[in-house]
C-alpha positions as a LaTeX table, in Angstrom:
\begin{tabular}{lrrr}
\hline
Residue & $x$ (\AA) & $y$ (\AA) & $z$ (\AA) \\
\hline
Met1 & 0.04 & 0.00 & 0.01 \\
Lys2 & 1.45 & 3.39 & $-1.00$ \\
Ala3 & 2.24 & 5.65 & 1.94 \\
Pro4 & 0.10 & 8.80 & 2.12 \\
Val5 & 1.71 & 11.93 & 0.81 \\
Cys6 & 2.00 & 14.84 & 3.24 \\
Lys7 & 0.29 & 17.81 & 1.55 \\
Pro8 & 1.65 & 21.35 & 2.14 \\
Ile9 & 0.62 & 22.45 & 5.64 \\
His10 & $-0.78$ & 25.91 & 6.20 \\
Leu11 & 0.01 & 26.81 & 9.77 \\
Arg12 & $-2.46$ & 28.87 & 11.80 \\
Gln13 & $-1.05$ & 31.94 & 13.57 \\
Gln14 & $-1.63$ & 30.19 & 16.94 \\
Thr15 & $-0.42$ & 26.71 & 16.01 \\
Ser16 & 0.71 & 25.01 & 19.24 \\
Pro17 & 4.24 & 23.74 & 19.80 \\
Ser18 & 2.96 & 20.12 & 19.85 \\
Glu19 & 1.25 & 20.61 & 16.45 \\
Leu20 & 4.36 & 22.26 & 15.01 \\
Phe21 & 6.41 & 19.27 & 16.18 \\
His22 & 3.90 & 16.90 & 14.62 \\
Tyr23 & 4.08 & 18.69 & 11.34 \\
Gly24 & 7.85 & 18.67 & 11.51 \\
Asn25 & 7.80 & 14.89 & 11.90 \\
Leu26 & 5.53 & 14.54 & 8.87 \\
Tyr27 & 7.90 & 16.59 & 6.77 \\
Tyr28 & 10.97 & 14.74 & 8.14 \\
Gln29 & 9.47 & 11.33 & 7.31 \\
Glu30 & 9.08 & 12.49 & 3.75 \\
Lys31 & 12.69 & 13.81 & 3.77 \\
Lys32 & 11.42 & 17.38 & 3.27 \\
Tyr33 & 14.07 & 18.56 & 5.71 \\
Ile34 & 13.88 & 22.29 & 5.09 \\
Gln35 & 10.17 & 22.34 & 5.89 \\
Ala36 & 10.78 & 20.00 & 8.86 \\
Ile37 & 13.38 & 22.36 & 10.26 \\
Gly38 & 11.00 & 25.29 & 9.98 \\
Ser39 & 8.36 & 23.51 & 12.04 \\
Tyr40 & 10.94 & 22.08 & 14.52 \\
Arg41 & 12.56 & 25.46 & 15.04 \\
Ala42 & 9.19 & 27.23 & 15.62 \\
Ala43 & 8.33 & 24.68 & 18.25 \\
Ala44 & 11.84 & 24.54 & 19.76 \\
Glu45 & 11.90 & 28.27 & 20.25 \\
Gln46 & 8.77 & 27.90 & 22.28 \\
Gly47 & 10.51 & 25.37 & 24.56 \\
His48 & 9.23 & 22.08 & 23.13 \\
Ala49 & 11.87 & 19.62 & 24.22 \\
Ala50 & 11.29 & 16.94 & 21.53 \\
Ala51 & 11.45 & 19.62 & 18.87 \\
Gln52 & 14.68 & 20.96 & 20.30 \\
Phe53 & 16.15 & 17.48 & 20.11 \\
Ser54 & 14.89 & 16.99 & 16.57 \\
Leu55 & 16.31 & 20.33 & 15.47 \\
Gly56 & 19.65 & 19.40 & 17.02 \\
Arg57 & 19.57 & 16.10 & 15.22 \\
Cys58 & 19.00 & 17.83 & 11.84 \\
Leu59 & 21.96 & 20.10 & 12.54 \\
Tyr60 & 24.13 & 17.16 & 13.69 \\
Tyr61 & 23.46 & 15.06 & 10.57 \\
Gly62 & 23.11 & 17.91 & 8.05 \\
His63 & 19.49 & 17.30 & 7.21 \\
Gly64 & 18.21 & 20.43 & 5.50 \\
Leu65 & 21.06 & 22.56 & 6.82 \\
Pro66 & 24.87 & 22.31 & 6.69 \\
Val67 & 26.34 & 20.21 & 9.61 \\
Asn68 & 26.80 & 22.48 & 12.62 \\
Tyr69 & 27.92 & 20.55 & 15.69 \\
Pro70 & 28.11 & 23.45 & 18.14 \\
Glu71 & 24.54 & 24.53 & 17.20 \\
Ala72 & 23.37 & 20.88 & 17.43 \\
Val73 & 24.85 & 20.66 & 20.93 \\
Arg74 & 23.13 & 23.91 & 21.93 \\
Trp75 & 19.73 & 22.45 & 21.08 \\
Tyr76 & 20.57 & 19.05 & 22.54 \\
Arg77 & 21.46 & 20.78 & 25.75 \\
Lys78 & 18.22 & 22.72 & 25.87 \\
Ala79 & 16.19 & 19.45 & 25.43 \\
Ala80 & 18.47 & 17.52 & 27.86 \\
Glu81 & 17.97 & 20.12 & 30.54 \\
Gln82 & 14.24 & 19.51 & 30.24 \\
Gly83 & 14.79 & 15.81 & 30.77 \\
His84 & 14.55 & 14.56 & 27.18 \\
Val85 & 16.25 & 11.19 & 27.36 \\
Ala86 & 17.60 & 10.85 & 23.79 \\
Ala87 & 18.97 & 14.39 & 24.02 \\
Gln88 & 20.71 & 13.49 & 27.30 \\
Ser89 & 22.33 & 10.43 & 25.69 \\
Ser90 & 23.30 & 12.40 & 22.56 \\
Leu91 & 24.74 & 15.23 & 24.59 \\
Gly92 & 26.81 & 12.69 & 26.51 \\
Asp93 & 28.14 & 11.38 & 23.22 \\
Cys94 & 29.08 & 14.90 & 22.09 \\
Cys95 & 30.97 & 15.55 & 25.34 \\
Phe96 & 32.65 & 12.13 & 25.21 \\
Asn97 & 33.77 & 12.52 & 21.57 \\
Ala98 & 34.54 & 16.22 & 21.59 \\
Thr99 & 31.84 & 16.86 & 18.94 \\
Gly100 & 30.78 & 20.49 & 19.04 \\
Val101 & 32.15 & 20.92 & 22.58 \\
Pro102 & 35.53 & 20.42 & 24.28 \\
Gln103 & 36.09 & 16.81 & 25.31 \\
Asn104 & 34.87 & 16.23 & 28.86 \\
Asp105 & 34.53 & 12.75 & 30.31 \\
Ala106 & 32.93 & 13.91 & 33.57 \\
Glu107 & 30.28 & 15.96 & 31.70 \\
Ala108 & 29.60 & 12.92 & 29.39 \\
Ala109 & 29.23 & 10.61 & 32.36 \\
Lys110 & 26.81 & 13.04 & 33.99 \\
Trp111 & 24.46 & 13.00 & 31.04 \\
Tyr112 & 24.91 & 9.26 & 30.41 \\
Tyr113 & 23.82 & 8.64 & 33.98 \\
Lys114 & 20.74 & 10.77 & 33.62 \\
Ala115 & 19.65 & 8.95 & 30.44 \\
Ala116 & 20.77 & 5.48 & 31.67 \\
Thr117 & 18.62 & 5.69 & 34.79 \\
Lys118 & 15.61 & 6.30 & 32.45 \\
Gly119 & 16.32 & 3.19 & 30.45 \\
Asp120 & 18.27 & 4.52 & 27.46 \\
Ile121 & 20.17 & 1.55 & 26.15 \\
Ser122 & 23.10 & 3.49 & 24.55 \\
Ala123 & 23.62 & 5.58 & 27.62 \\
Gln124 & 23.61 & 2.44 & 29.83 \\
Tyr125 & 26.38 & 0.94 & 27.62 \\
Met126 & 28.43 & 4.17 & 27.68 \\
Leu127 & 27.95 & 4.55 & 31.47 \\
Gly128 & 29.15 & 1.02 & 31.90 \\
Phe129 & 32.12 & 1.76 & 29.59 \\
Ser130 & 32.91 & 4.90 & 31.57 \\
Leu131 & 32.83 & 2.99 & 34.83 \\
Arg132 & 34.91 & 0.17 & 33.50 \\
Tyr133 & 37.74 & 2.35 & 32.24 \\
Gly134 & 37.47 & 5.23 & 34.78 \\
Arg135 & 36.38 & 7.75 & 32.18 \\
Gly136 & 34.95 & 10.74 & 34.02 \\
Leu137 & 34.04 & 8.56 & 37.04 \\
Pro138 & 36.18 & 6.53 & 39.50 \\
Gln139 & 36.70 & 3.07 & 38.02 \\
Asn140 & 34.15 & 0.60 & 39.42 \\
Leu141 & 34.08 & $-2.78$ & 37.68 \\
Gln142 & 31.04 & $-4.10$ & 39.62 \\
Glu143 & 28.99 & $-0.97$ & 38.63 \\
Ala144 & 30.19 & $-1.25$ & 35.09 \\
Ala145 & 29.06 & $-4.84$ & 34.83 \\
Lys146 & 25.65 & $-3.85$ & 36.32 \\
Trp147 & 25.03 & $-1.26$ & 33.64 \\
Tyr148 & 26.36 & $-3.57$ & 30.90 \\
Cys149 & 23.85 & $-6.15$ & 32.10 \\
Lys150 & 20.96 & $-3.65$ & 31.88 \\
Ala151 & 21.81 & $-2.74$ & 28.30 \\
Ala152 & 22.57 & $-6.35$ & 27.32 \\
Glu153 & 19.18 & $-7.49$ & 28.53 \\
Gln154 & 17.58 & $-4.91$ & 26.22 \\
Gly155 & 19.38 & $-6.58$ & 23.35 \\
His156 & 22.37 & $-4.26$ & 22.60 \\
Ser157 & 24.74 & $-6.53$ & 20.74 \\
Ala158 & 27.97 & $-4.62$ & 21.54 \\
Val159 & 27.13 & $-4.61$ & 25.23 \\
Gln160 & 26.28 & $-8.32$ & 25.10 \\
Ser161 & 29.75 & $-8.93$ & 23.71 \\
Ala162 & 31.32 & $-6.68$ & 26.35 \\
Leu163 & 29.37 & $-8.51$ & 29.10 \\
Gly164 & 30.54 & $-11.83$ & 27.72 \\
Glu165 & 34.10 & $-10.58$ & 28.02 \\
Cys166 & 33.43 & $-9.60$ & 31.61 \\
Tyr167 & 32.19 & $-13.10$ & 32.48 \\
Tyr168 & 35.05 & $-14.68$ & 30.57 \\
His169 & 37.73 & $-12.85$ & 32.54 \\
Gly170 & 35.80 & $-12.24$ & 35.76 \\
Ile171 & 35.72 & $-8.48$ & 35.34 \\
Gly172 & 33.26 & $-7.00$ & 37.88 \\
Val173 & 31.46 & $-10.39$ & 38.07 \\
Asn174 & 32.21 & $-13.89$ & 39.20 \\
Gln175 & 34.00 & $-15.59$ & 36.35 \\
Ser176 & 31.66 & $-17.93$ & 34.51 \\
Leu177 & 32.33 & $-19.59$ & 31.16 \\
Pro178 & 28.71 & $-20.64$ & 30.61 \\
Glu179 & 27.54 & $-17.02$ & 31.18 \\
Ala180 & 30.30 & $-15.75$ & 28.87 \\
Ile181 & 29.32 & $-18.07$ & 26.13 \\
Lys182 & 25.59 & $-17.23$ & 26.61 \\
Trp183 & 26.24 & $-13.47$ & 26.09 \\
Phe184 & 28.75 & $-13.98$ & 23.30 \\
Arg185 & 26.22 & $-16.17$ & 21.48 \\
Lys186 & 23.48 & $-13.61$ & 21.87 \\
Ala187 & 25.74 & $-10.91$ & 20.37 \\
Ala188 & 27.00 & $-13.22$ & 17.64 \\
Glu189 & 23.46 & $-13.99$ & 16.62 \\
Gln190 & 22.99 & $-10.29$ & 16.02 \\
Gly191 & 26.15 & $-10.06$ & 13.89 \\
Asp192 & 28.71 & $-8.64$ & 16.38 \\
Ala193 & 32.07 & $-9.25$ & 14.80 \\
Tyr194 & 34.00 & $-9.84$ & 18.01 \\
Ala195 & 31.33 & $-12.18$ & 19.35 \\
Leu196 & 31.34 & $-14.14$ & 16.14 \\
Tyr197 & 35.13 & $-14.49$ & 16.46 \\
Arg198 & 34.76 & $-15.55$ & 20.09 \\
Met199 & 32.28 & $-18.30$ & 19.22 \\
Gly200 & 34.63 & $-19.65$ & 16.63 \\
Phe201 & 37.36 & $-19.60$ & 19.17 \\
Phe202 & 35.33 & $-21.53$ & 21.65 \\
Tyr203 & 34.47 & $-24.34$ & 19.16 \\
His204 & 38.00 & $-24.29$ & 17.72 \\
Tyr205 & 39.69 & $-24.96$ & 21.08 \\
Gly206 & 36.82 & $-26.70$ & 22.88 \\
Val207 & 36.50 & $-23.94$ & 25.46 \\
Gly208 & 33.22 & $-24.40$ & 27.33 \\
Val209 & 31.79 & $-26.32$ & 24.40 \\
Pro210 & 32.81 & $-29.59$ & 22.71 \\
Tyr211 & 35.40 & $-29.16$ & 19.97 \\
Asn212 & 33.66 & $-28.79$ & 16.60 \\
Arg213 & 35.73 & $-27.89$ & 13.56 \\
Ala214 & 32.60 & $-27.24$ & 11.41 \\
Glu215 & 31.07 & $-24.93$ & 13.97 \\
Ala216 & 34.40 & $-23.11$ & 14.40 \\
Leu217 & 34.66 & $-22.61$ & 10.57 \\
Asn218 & 31.09 & $-21.35$ & 10.45 \\
Trp219 & 31.63 & $-18.71$ & 13.18 \\
Tyr220 & 35.05 & $-17.70$ & 11.90 \\
Arg221 & 33.72 & $-17.16$ & 8.37 \\
Lys222 & 30.84 & $-15.01$ & 9.59 \\
Ala223 & 33.33 & $-12.95$ & 11.67 \\
Ile224 & 35.70 & $-12.58$ & 8.69 \\
Ala225 & 32.77 & $-11.28$ & 6.58 \\
Lys226 & 32.45 & $-8.54$ & 9.28 \\
Gly227 & 36.12 & $-7.71$ & 8.91 \\
Ser228 & 37.57 & $-9.65$ & 11.87 \\
Thr229 & 41.33 & $-10.01$ & 11.54 \\
Pro230 & 41.67 & $-12.30$ & 14.58 \\
Ala231 & 39.15 & $-14.68$ & 13.00 \\
Gln232 & 41.14 & $-14.73$ & 9.79 \\
Asn233 & 44.32 & $-15.54$ & 11.68 \\
Glu234 & 42.63 & $-18.38$ & 13.58 \\
Leu235 & 41.13 & $-19.78$ & 10.42 \\
Asn236 & 44.56 & $-19.98$ & 8.87 \\
Asn237 & 45.50 & $-22.22$ & 11.80 \\
Leu238 & 42.39 & $-24.41$ & 11.88 \\
\hline
\end{tabular}
């Protein structure tokens, strides 16, 4: 069934911020970014948090306007300060990666924590990462594993792989090969390259599973297709 076409919208003088945001989304879905930005900006300037985030996103990715990271950060911050979860997580990323703002691990961790406590999966991963490596927060391996677990249970493949590594080495959790394999398998089934390599490794060397050359080949080849150099090296020795 053909998607309905969004007809030109004639805004009333008293169009509410929520309506403006809605119209902005309609335009954005049709990739009419200039019109979307007009609606988002009108709502954002009236304090609509979701519109502020959406305007920031357009500026970040260059949708309808040239990429402008500092301006994107400005709008992300306005939305984040109103409690918009995706904006908090995105602002954390900008602070962590020095995108549009000076690099600041502590500021990144602050925003990751705010978003992570509201269930944002990416922020949970990055908060766990920050705690594991002491980026902006004192290193705390147990807390890192806790946040990894929250994100992994929501299906984040990179975190599932990281959690598998924690269980494999006993980082912040009791060492458990069955748990490591469980999380690596979940990540591998979603196509995570490192987890695919790990599954091949387990079957190649009979670690936690019976030795199975065919299974090892299968996982290594899938990892190689994702660009895994360690898998290629192991395949040469299989």
